[in-house]
PDB file of C-alpha atoms in Angstrom:
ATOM      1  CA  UNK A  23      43.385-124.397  -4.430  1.00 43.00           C
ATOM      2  CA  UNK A  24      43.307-125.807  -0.682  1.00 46.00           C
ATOM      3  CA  UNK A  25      40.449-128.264  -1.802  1.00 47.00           C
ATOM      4  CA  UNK A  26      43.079-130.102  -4.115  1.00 49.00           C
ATOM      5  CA  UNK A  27      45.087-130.861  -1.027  1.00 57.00           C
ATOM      6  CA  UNK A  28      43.087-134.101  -0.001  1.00 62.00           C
ATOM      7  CA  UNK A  29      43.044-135.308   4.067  1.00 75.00           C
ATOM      8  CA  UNK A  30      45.691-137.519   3.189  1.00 80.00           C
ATOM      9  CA  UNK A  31      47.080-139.087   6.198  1.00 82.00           C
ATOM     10  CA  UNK A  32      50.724-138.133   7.273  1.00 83.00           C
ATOM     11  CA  UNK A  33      50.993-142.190   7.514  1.00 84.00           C
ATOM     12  CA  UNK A  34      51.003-142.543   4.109  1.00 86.00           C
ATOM     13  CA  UNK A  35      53.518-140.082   2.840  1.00 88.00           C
ATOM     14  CA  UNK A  36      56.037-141.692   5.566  1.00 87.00           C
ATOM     15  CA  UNK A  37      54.952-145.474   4.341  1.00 89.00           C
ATOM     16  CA  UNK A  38      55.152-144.086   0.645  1.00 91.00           C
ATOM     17  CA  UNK A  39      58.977-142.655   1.312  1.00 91.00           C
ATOM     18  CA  UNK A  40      59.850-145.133   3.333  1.00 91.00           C
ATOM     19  CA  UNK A  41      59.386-147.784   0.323  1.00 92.00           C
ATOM     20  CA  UNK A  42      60.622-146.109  -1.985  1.00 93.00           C
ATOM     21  CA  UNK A  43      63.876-145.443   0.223  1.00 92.00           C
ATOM     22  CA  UNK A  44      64.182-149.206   0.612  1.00 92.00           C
ATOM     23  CA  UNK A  45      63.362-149.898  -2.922  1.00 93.00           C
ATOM     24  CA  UNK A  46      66.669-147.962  -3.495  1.00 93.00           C
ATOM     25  CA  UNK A  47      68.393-149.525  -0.714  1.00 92.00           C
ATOM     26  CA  UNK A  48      67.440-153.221  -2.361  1.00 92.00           C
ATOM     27  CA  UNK A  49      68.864-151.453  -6.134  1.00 91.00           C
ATOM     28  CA  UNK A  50      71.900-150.422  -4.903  1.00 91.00           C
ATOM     29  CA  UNK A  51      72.469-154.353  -3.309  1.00 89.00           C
ATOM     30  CA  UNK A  52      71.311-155.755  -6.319  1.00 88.00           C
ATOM     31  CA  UNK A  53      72.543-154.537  -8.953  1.00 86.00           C
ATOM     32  CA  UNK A  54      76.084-154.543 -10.539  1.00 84.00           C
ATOM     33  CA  UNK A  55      75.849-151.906 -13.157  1.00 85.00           C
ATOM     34  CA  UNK A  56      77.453-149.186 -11.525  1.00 86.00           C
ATOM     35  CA  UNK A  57      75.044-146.654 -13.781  1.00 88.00           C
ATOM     36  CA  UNK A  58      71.846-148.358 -12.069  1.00 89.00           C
ATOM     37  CA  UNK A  59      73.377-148.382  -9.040  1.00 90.00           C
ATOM     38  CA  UNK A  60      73.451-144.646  -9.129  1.00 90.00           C
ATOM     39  CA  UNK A  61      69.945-144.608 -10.205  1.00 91.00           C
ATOM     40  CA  UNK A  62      68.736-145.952  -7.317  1.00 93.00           C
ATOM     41  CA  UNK A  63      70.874-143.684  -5.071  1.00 93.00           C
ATOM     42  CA  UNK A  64      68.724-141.467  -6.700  1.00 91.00           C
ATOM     43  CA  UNK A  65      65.381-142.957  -6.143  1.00 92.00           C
ATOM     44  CA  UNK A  66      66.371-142.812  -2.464  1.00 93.00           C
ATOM     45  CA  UNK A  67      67.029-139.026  -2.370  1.00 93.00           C
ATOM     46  CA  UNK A  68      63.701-138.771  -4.146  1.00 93.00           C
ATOM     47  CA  UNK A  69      62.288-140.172  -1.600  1.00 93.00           C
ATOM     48  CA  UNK A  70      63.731-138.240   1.433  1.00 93.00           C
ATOM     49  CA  UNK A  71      62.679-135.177  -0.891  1.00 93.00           C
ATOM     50  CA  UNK A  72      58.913-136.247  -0.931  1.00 93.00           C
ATOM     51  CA  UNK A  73      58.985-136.725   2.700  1.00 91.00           C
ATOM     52  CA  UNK A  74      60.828-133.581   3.558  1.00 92.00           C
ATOM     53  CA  UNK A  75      57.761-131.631   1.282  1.00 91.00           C
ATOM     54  CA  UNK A  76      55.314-133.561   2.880  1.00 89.00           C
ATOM     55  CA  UNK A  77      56.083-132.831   6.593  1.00 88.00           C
ATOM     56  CA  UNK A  78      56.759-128.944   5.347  1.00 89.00           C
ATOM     57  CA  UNK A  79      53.349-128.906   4.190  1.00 88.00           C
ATOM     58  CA  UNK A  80      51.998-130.548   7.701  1.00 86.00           C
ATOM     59  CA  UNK A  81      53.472-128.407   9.689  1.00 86.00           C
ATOM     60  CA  UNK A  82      53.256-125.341   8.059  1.00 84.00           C
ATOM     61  CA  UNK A  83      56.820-124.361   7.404  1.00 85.00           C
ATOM     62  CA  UNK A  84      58.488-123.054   4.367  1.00 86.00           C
ATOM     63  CA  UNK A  85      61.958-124.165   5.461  1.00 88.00           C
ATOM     64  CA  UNK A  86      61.267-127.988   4.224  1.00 89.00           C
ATOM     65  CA  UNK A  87      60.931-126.877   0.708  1.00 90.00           C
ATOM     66  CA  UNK A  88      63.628-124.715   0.727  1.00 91.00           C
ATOM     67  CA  UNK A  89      65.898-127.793   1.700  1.00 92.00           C
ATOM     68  CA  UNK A  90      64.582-129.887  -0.797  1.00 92.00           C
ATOM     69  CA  UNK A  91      65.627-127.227  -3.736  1.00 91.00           C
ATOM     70  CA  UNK A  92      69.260-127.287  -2.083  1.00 92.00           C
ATOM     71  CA  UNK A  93      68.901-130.909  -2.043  1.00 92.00           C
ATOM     72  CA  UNK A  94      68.345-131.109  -5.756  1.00 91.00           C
ATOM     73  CA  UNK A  95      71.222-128.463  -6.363  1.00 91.00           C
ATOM     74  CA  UNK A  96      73.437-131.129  -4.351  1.00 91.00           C
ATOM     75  CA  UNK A  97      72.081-133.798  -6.600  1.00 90.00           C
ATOM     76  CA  UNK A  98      72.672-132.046  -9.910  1.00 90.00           C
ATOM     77  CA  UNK A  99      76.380-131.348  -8.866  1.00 91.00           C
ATOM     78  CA  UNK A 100      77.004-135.021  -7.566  1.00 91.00           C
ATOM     79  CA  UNK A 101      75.198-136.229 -10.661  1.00 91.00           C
ATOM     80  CA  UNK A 102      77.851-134.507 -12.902  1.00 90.00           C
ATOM     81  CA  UNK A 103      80.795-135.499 -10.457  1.00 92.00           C
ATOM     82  CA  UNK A 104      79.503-139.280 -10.386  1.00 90.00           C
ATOM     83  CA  UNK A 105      79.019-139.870 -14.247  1.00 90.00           C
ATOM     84  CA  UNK A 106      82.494-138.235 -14.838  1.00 89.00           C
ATOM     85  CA  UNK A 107      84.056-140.403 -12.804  1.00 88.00           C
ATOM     86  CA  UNK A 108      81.640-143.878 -14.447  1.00 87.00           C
ATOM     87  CA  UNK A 109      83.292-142.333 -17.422  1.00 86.00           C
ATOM     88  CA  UNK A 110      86.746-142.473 -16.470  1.00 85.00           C
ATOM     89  CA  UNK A 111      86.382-145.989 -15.162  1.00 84.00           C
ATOM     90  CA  UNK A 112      85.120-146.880 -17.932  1.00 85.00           C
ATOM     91  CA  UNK A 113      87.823-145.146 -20.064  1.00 83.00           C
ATOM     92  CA  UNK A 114      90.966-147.363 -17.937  1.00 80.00           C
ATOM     93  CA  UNK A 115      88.472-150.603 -17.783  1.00 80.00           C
ATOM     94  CA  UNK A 116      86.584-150.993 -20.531  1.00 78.00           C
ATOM     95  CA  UNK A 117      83.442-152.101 -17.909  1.00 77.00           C
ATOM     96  CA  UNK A 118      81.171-150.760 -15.241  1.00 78.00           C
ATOM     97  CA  UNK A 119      80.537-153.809 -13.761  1.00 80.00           C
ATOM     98  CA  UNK A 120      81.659-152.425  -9.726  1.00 80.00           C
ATOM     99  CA  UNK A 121      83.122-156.061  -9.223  1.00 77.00           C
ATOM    100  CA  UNK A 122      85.779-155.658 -11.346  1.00 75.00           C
ATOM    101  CA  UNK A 123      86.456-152.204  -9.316  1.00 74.00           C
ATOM    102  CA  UNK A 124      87.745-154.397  -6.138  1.00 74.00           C
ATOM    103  CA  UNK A 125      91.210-152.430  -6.353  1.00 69.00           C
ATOM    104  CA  UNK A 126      90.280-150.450  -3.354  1.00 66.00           C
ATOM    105  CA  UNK A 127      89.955-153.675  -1.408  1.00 60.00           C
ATOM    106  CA  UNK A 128      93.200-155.046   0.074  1.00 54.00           C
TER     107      UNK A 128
ATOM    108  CA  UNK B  29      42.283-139.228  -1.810  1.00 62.00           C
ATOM    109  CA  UNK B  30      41.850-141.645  -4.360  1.00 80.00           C
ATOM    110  CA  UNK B  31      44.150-139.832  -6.816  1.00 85.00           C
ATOM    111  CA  UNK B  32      47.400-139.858  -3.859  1.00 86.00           C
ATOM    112  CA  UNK B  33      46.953-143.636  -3.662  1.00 89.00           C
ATOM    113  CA  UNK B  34      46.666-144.348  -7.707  1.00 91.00           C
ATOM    114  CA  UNK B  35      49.646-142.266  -8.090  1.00 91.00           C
ATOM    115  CA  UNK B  36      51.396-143.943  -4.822  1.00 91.00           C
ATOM    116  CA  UNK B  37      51.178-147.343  -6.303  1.00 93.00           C
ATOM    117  CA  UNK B  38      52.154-145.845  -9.625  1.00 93.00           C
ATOM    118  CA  UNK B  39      55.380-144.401  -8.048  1.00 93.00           C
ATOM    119  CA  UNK B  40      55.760-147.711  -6.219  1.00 93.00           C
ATOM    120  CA  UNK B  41      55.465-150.412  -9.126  1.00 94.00           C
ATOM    121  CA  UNK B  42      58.122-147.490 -11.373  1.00 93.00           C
ATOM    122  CA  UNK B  43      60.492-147.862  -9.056  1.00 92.00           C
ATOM    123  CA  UNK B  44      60.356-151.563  -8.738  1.00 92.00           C
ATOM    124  CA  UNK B  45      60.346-151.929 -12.800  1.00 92.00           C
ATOM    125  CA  UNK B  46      63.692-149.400 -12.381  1.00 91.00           C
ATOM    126  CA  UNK B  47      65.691-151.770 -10.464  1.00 89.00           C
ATOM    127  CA  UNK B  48      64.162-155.012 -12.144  1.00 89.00           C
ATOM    128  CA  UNK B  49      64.692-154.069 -16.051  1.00 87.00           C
ATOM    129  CA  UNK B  50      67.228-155.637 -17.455  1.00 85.00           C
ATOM    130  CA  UNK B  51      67.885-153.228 -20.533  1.00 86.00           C
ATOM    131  CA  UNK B  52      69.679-149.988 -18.577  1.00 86.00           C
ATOM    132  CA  UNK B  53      68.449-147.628 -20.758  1.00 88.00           C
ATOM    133  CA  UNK B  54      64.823-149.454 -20.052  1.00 90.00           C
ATOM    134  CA  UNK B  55      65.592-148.741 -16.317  1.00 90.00           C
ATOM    135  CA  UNK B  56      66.292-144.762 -17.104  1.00 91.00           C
ATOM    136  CA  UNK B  57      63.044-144.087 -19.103  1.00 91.00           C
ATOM    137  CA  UNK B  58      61.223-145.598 -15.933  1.00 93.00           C
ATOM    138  CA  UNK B  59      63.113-143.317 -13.673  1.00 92.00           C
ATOM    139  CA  UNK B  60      61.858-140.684 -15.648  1.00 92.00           C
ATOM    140  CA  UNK B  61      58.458-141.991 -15.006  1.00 93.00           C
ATOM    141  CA  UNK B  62      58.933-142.244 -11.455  1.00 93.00           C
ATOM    142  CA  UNK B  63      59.861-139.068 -11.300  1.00 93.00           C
ATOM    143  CA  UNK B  64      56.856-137.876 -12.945  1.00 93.00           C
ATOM    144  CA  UNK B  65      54.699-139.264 -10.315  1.00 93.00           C
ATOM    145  CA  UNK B  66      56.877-137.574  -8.014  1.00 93.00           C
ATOM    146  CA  UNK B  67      56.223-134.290  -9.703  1.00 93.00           C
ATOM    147  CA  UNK B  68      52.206-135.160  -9.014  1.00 93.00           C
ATOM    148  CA  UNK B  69      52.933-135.802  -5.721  1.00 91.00           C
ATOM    149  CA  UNK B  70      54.282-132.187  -5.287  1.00 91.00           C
ATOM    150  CA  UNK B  71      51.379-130.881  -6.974  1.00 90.00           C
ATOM    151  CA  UNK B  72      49.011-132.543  -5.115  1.00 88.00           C
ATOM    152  CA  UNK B  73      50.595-131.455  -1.859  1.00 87.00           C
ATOM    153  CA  UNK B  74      50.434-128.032  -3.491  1.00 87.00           C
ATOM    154  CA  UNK B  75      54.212-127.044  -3.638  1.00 87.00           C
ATOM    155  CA  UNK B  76      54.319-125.528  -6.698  1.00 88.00           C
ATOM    156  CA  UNK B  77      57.594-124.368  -7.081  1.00 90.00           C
ATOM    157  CA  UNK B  78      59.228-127.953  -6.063  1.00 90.00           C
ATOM    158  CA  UNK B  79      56.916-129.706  -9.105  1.00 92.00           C
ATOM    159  CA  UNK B  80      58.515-127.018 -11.454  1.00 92.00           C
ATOM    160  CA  UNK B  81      61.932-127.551 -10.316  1.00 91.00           C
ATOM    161  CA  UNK B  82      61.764-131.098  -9.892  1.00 91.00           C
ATOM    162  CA  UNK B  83      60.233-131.378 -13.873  1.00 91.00           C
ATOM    163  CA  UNK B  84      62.852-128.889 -15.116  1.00 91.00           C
ATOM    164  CA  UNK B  85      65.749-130.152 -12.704  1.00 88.00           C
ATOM    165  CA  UNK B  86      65.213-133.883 -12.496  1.00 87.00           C
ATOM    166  CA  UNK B  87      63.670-135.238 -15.599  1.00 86.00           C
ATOM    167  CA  UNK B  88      64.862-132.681 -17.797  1.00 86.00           C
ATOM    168  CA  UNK B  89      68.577-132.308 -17.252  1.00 87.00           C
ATOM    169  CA  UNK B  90      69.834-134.982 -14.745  1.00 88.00           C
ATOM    170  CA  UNK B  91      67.961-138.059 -16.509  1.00 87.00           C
ATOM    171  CA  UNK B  92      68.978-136.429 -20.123  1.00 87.00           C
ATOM    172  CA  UNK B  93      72.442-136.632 -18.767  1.00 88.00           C
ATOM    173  CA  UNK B  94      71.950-140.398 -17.172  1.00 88.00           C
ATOM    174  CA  UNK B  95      70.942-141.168 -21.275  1.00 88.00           C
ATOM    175  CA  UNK B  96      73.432-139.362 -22.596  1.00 87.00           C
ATOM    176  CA  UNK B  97      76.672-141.052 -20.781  1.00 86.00           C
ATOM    177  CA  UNK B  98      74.973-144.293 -21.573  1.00 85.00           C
ATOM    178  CA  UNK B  99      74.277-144.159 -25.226  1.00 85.00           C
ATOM    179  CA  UNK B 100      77.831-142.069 -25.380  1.00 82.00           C
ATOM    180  CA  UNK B 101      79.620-145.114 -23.643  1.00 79.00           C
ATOM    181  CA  UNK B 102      77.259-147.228 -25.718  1.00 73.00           C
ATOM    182  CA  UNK B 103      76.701-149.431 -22.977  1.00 66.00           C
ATOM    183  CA  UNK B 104      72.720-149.906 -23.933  1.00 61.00           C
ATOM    184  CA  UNK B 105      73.320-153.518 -24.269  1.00 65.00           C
ATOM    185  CA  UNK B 106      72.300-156.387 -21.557  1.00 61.00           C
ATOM    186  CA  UNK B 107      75.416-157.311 -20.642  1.00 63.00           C
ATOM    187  CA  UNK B 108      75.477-157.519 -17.075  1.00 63.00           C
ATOM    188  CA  UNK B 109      75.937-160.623 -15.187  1.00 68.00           C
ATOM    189  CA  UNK B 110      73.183-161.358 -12.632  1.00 68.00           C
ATOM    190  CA  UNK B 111      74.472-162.008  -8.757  1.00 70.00           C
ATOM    191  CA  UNK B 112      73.453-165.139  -7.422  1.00 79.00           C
ATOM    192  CA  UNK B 113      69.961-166.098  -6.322  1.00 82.00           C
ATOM    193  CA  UNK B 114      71.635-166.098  -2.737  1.00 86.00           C
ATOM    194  CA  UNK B 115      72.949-162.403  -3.132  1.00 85.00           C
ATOM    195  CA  UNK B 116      69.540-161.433  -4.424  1.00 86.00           C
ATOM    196  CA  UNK B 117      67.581-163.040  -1.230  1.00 90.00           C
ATOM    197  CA  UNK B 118      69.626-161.076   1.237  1.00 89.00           C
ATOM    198  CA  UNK B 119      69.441-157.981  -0.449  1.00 88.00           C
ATOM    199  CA  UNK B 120      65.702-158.036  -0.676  1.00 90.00           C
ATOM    200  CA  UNK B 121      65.409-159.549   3.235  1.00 92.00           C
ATOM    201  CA  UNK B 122      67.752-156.594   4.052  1.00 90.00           C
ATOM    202  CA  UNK B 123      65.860-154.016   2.469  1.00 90.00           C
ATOM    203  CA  UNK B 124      62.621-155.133   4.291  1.00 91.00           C
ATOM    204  CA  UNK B 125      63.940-155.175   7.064  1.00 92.00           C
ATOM    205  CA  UNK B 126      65.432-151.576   7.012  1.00 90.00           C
ATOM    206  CA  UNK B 127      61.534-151.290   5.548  1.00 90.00           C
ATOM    207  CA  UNK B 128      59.988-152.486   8.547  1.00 91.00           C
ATOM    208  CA  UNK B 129      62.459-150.241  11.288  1.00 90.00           C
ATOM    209  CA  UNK B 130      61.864-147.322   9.624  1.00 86.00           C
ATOM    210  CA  UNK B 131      57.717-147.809   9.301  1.00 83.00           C
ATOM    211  CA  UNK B 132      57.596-149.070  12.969  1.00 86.00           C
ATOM    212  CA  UNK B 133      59.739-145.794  14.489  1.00 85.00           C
ATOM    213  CA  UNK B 134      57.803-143.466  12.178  1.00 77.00           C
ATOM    214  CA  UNK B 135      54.428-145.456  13.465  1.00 75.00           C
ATOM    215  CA  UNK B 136      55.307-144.961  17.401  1.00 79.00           C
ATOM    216  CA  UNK B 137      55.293-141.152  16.936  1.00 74.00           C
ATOM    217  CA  UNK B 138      51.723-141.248  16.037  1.00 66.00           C
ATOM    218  CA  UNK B 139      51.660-138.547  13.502  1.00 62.00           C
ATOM    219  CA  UNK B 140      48.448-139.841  12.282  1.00 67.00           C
ATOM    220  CA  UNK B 141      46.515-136.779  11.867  1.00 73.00           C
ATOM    221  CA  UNK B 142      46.013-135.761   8.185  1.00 75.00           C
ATOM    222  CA  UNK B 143      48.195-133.521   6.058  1.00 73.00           C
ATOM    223  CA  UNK B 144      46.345-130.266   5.814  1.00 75.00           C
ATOM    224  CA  UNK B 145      47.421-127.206   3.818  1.00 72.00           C
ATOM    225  CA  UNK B 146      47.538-124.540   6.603  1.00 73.00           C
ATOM    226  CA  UNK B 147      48.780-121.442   4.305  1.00 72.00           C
ATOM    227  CA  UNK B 148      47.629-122.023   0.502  1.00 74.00           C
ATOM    228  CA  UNK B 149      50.542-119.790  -0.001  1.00 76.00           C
ATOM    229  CA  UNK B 150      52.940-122.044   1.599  1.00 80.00           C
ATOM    230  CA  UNK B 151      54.904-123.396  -1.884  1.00 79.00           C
ATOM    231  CA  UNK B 152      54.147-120.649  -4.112  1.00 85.00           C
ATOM    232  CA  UNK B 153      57.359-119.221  -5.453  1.00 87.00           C
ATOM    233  CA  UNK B 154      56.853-115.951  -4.163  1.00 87.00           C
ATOM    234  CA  UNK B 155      56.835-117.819  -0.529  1.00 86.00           C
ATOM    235  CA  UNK B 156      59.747-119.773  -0.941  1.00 87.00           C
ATOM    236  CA  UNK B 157      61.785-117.002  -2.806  1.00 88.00           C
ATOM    237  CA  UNK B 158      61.140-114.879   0.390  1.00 88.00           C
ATOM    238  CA  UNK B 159      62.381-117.348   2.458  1.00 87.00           C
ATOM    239  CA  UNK B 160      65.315-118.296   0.626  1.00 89.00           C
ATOM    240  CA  UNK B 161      66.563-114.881   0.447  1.00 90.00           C
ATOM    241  CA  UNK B 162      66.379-113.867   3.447  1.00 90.00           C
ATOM    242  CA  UNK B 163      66.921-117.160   6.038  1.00 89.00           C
ATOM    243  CA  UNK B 164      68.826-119.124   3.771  1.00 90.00           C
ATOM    244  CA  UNK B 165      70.780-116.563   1.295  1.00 92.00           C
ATOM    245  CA  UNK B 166      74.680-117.618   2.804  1.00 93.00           C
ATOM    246  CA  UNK B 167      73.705-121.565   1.736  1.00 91.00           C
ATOM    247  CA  UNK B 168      72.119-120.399  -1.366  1.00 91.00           C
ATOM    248  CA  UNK B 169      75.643-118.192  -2.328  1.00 92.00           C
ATOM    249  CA  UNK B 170      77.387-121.722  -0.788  1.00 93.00           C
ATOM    250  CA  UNK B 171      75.817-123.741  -3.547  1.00 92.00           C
ATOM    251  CA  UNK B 172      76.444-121.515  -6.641  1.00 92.00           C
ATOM    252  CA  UNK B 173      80.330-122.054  -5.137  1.00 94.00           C
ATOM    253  CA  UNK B 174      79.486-126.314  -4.752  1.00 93.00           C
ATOM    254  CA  UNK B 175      77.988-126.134  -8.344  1.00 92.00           C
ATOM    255  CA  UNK B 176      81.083-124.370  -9.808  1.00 94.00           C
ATOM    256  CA  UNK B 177      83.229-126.600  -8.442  1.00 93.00           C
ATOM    257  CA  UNK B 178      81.209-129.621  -9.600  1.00 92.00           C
ATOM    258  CA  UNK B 179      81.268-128.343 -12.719  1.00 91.00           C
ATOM    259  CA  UNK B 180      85.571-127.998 -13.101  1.00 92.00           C
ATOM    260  CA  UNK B 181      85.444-130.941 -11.383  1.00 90.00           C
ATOM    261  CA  UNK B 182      83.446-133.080 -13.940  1.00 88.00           C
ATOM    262  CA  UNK B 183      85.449-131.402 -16.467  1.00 88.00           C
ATOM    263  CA  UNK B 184      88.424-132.168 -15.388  1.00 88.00           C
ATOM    264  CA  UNK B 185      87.807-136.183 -14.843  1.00 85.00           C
ATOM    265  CA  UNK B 186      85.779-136.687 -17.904  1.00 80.00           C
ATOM    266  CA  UNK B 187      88.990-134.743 -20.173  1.00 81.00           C
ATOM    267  CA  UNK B 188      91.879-137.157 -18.811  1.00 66.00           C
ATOM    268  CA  UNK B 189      93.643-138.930 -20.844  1.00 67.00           C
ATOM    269  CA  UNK B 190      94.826-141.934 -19.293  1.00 56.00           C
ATOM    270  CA  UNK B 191      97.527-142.483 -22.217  1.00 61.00           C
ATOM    271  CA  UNK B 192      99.093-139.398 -21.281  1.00 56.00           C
ATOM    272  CA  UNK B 193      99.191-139.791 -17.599  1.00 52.00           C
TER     273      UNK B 193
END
């Protein structure tokens, strides 16, 4: 079981997350499909999760995975929260384009 | 080591064809692959418990529910404008650049040193469960609360009625 861990370098799992992260960042820019945009939001957090595993495994300490399960408890209840509220928009606008959400802007 | 780096690229080129497809519902089903590269990459780094959870959790009922509110809103249709080539540019120079901080801060600590498994134990459930129970067991009670709340909370949006309001 300890020979399937390869010597990976540490470099690589922080250029690996670090991609991904920005691969969200670039989504979320991007796109105007408020649905995709949440996507990527989620890319990103699966990306901080990866990272967070991979430094628990470095350094030995349970406590990283244990924050990535509450992380993915946090993302199943702002999942739920977020597509209700796509929903409603969607409901009162008939779209989920976000540009046609500018009411919040003054 | 070669199997980390095929499954790397595999996780990188997903998540590129995510925010490039066109088709939304195109974009979800290669989410769900991403995400299955992500569960390797758990198994590989021998956290058992997380690959479970993360299968189970992330591809099985958070991506379900991504498809469902699409296909219920039936919104599986290419219908979204493009931004502008300009809007595109300095998105993509942006992200690189946030890119490039983040790689060149994580590179000056010089954790170079290979990720070795020092406990084979370490993300077995029985491992974890111990730990969560006893370290963490006020923010495990915390999120059953933040998950009942989510959960009136998503009911009560999703049931309004904006005619009768």
């Amino acid at each position: 079981m300890v020979a399937t861990l390869q010597s990976i370098p540490l470099n690589a799992y922080i250029l690996l997350s670090s991609v991904i992260f920005s691969i969200g960042v670039i989504g979320v820019l991007v796109r105007r499909n408020a649905i995709v945009i949440f996507m990527s939001v989620e890319l990103m957090l699966n990306a901080v999760n990866l990272l967070l595993t991979a430094f628990s495994v470095y350094l030995g300490d349970a406590s990283g995975q244990v924050f990535v399960f509450f992380i993915m408890a946090l993302a199943a209840a702002e999942v739920a929260i977020g597509l209700a509220i796509i929903v409603m928009i969607y409901r009162n606008t008939n779209s989920i384009d976000i540009n046609v959400l500018n009411r919040l802007k003054w | 080591m070669n199997t980390f780096y095929f499954i790397a690229f595999l996780s990188v080129f997903f998540s590129i064809l995510v925010i490039t497809a066109k088709n939304p519902v195109h974009s979800i089903l290669y989410l769900i692959l991403t995400f299955f590269t992500f569960t390797i990459h758990y198994i590989l780094l021998n956290a058992q418990f997380l690959a479970i959870v993360n299968f189970i959790v992330y591809m099985g009922a958070i991506l379900v529910l991504f498809l469902y509110t699409l296909m219920l809103m039936n919104l599986n249709k290419e219908s979204e404008q493009p931004k502008s080539n300009l809007i595109k540019i300095a998105a993509v120079i942006g992200g690189g650049c946030f890119l490039v901080t983040i790689v060149a801060s994580l590179r000056a600590l010089g954790a170079s040193s290979p990720v070795v498994l020092k406990d084979p134990g370490l993300g077995l459930v029985k491992n974890l469960g111990k730990t969560l129970f006893n370290e963490y067991l006020l923010p495990f009670e915390v999120s059953s609360v933040l998950l009942l709340s989510a959960m009136v909370g998503a009911v009560l949006l999703a049931t309004k009625d904006p005619k009768t309001t």
